[in-house]
């Protein structure tokens, strides 16, 4: 068992007091940068390393088991995302995995298929020179397998991840489902995010992003 979780579970008087908070935000250390360089922080990444923050969190899976989580997001939203994840943990909201996408070689499909919740992964929007919101660290995906992205393209239904088709029926009961009004959705909306379930032209149930106008204030050259 990791020392963070040991600290959390230790009884009072047995070293639990005055220990490191398992919910923390920090800058990207040299050691961490070595883990992400060439993966989520790609060679053509135009976002400064200094604009990113590393979050260490705890979360609970569906069985209530305490898990450690790691997430990288933009410094502008780090405190908000940390508060959201801490509140979800305190309320036993289930999140299966929160691992750095670098553990999946920064492959979004592999990460989503494994129901891994993630944040920063530098990339441009296809066929444009515009950095995606994940590429800026200004979007977070939660329980993506059970909350897929879907869009109709030339009459064909696109689904991501590829193994998420059973979860397009949002009336069906299943675990890890994000719905309007549930705690996860409410918390992100209260912190100023947009839910992907409300997007026009596509539906992205896993996805929470910063509105364009806020991004333009932080990054005026973002198109």
Short mmCIF file of N, CA and C in Angstrom, two decimals, residues 122-135 202 212 222-223:
data_model
loop_
_atom_site.label_atom_id
_atom_site.label_comp_id
_atom_site.label_asym_id
_atom_site.label_seq_id
_atom_site.Cartn_x
_atom_site.Cartn_y
_atom_site.Cartn_z
N UNK A 122 -0.98 16.81 -25.42
CA UNK A 122 -0.81 17.82 -26.46
C UNK A 122 -1.14 17.25 -27.83
N UNK A 123 -2.00 17.98 -28.54
CA UNK A 123 -2.32 17.65 -29.92
C UNK A 123 -3.06 18.82 -30.55
N UNK A 124 -3.02 18.84 -31.87
CA UNK A 124 -3.80 19.82 -32.63
C UNK A 124 -5.12 19.20 -33.05
N UNK A 125 -6.15 20.04 -33.22
CA UNK A 125 -7.39 19.56 -33.78
C UNK A 125 -7.12 19.12 -35.21
N UNK A 126 -7.58 17.92 -35.62
CA UNK A 126 -7.27 17.41 -36.96
C UNK A 126 -7.58 18.41 -38.06
N UNK A 127 -6.63 18.52 -38.99
CA UNK A 127 -6.74 19.37 -40.18
C UNK A 127 -6.74 20.85 -39.85
N UNK A 128 -6.23 21.22 -38.69
CA UNK A 128 -6.13 22.62 -38.32
C UNK A 128 -4.78 22.86 -37.64
N UNK A 129 -4.50 24.13 -37.39
CA UNK A 129 -3.31 24.50 -36.61
C UNK A 129 -3.72 24.93 -35.21
N UNK A 130 -4.94 24.61 -34.82
CA UNK A 130 -5.48 25.00 -33.52
C UNK A 130 -5.22 23.91 -32.50
N UNK A 131 -4.68 24.28 -31.36
CA UNK A 131 -4.41 23.32 -30.31
C UNK A 131 -5.73 22.90 -29.66
N UNK A 132 -5.91 21.62 -29.45
CA UNK A 132 -7.12 21.15 -28.79
C UNK A 132 -7.12 21.59 -27.33
N UNK A 133 -8.26 21.52 -26.69
CA UNK A 133 -8.34 21.91 -25.29
C UNK A 133 -7.59 20.93 -24.39
N UNK A 134 -7.57 19.65 -24.76
CA UNK A 134 -6.71 18.71 -24.02
C UNK A 134 -5.24 19.07 -24.23
N UNK A 135 -4.92 19.56 -25.43
CA UNK A 135 -3.56 19.97 -25.72
C UNK A 135 -3.10 21.15 -24.90
N UNK A 202 -21.86 17.29 -31.76
CA UNK A 202 -21.25 16.07 -31.27
C UNK A 202 -21.67 15.91 -29.82
N UNK A 212 -14.46 28.86 -24.46
CA UNK A 212 -13.53 29.53 -25.36
C UNK A 212 -13.13 30.92 -24.87
N UNK A 222 -4.59 31.90 -29.20
CA UNK A 222 -5.34 30.67 -29.48
C UNK A 222 -6.50 31.01 -30.39
N UNK A 223 -6.61 30.30 -31.50
CA UNK A 223 -7.60 30.67 -32.53
C UNK A 223 -8.88 29.86 -32.36
#
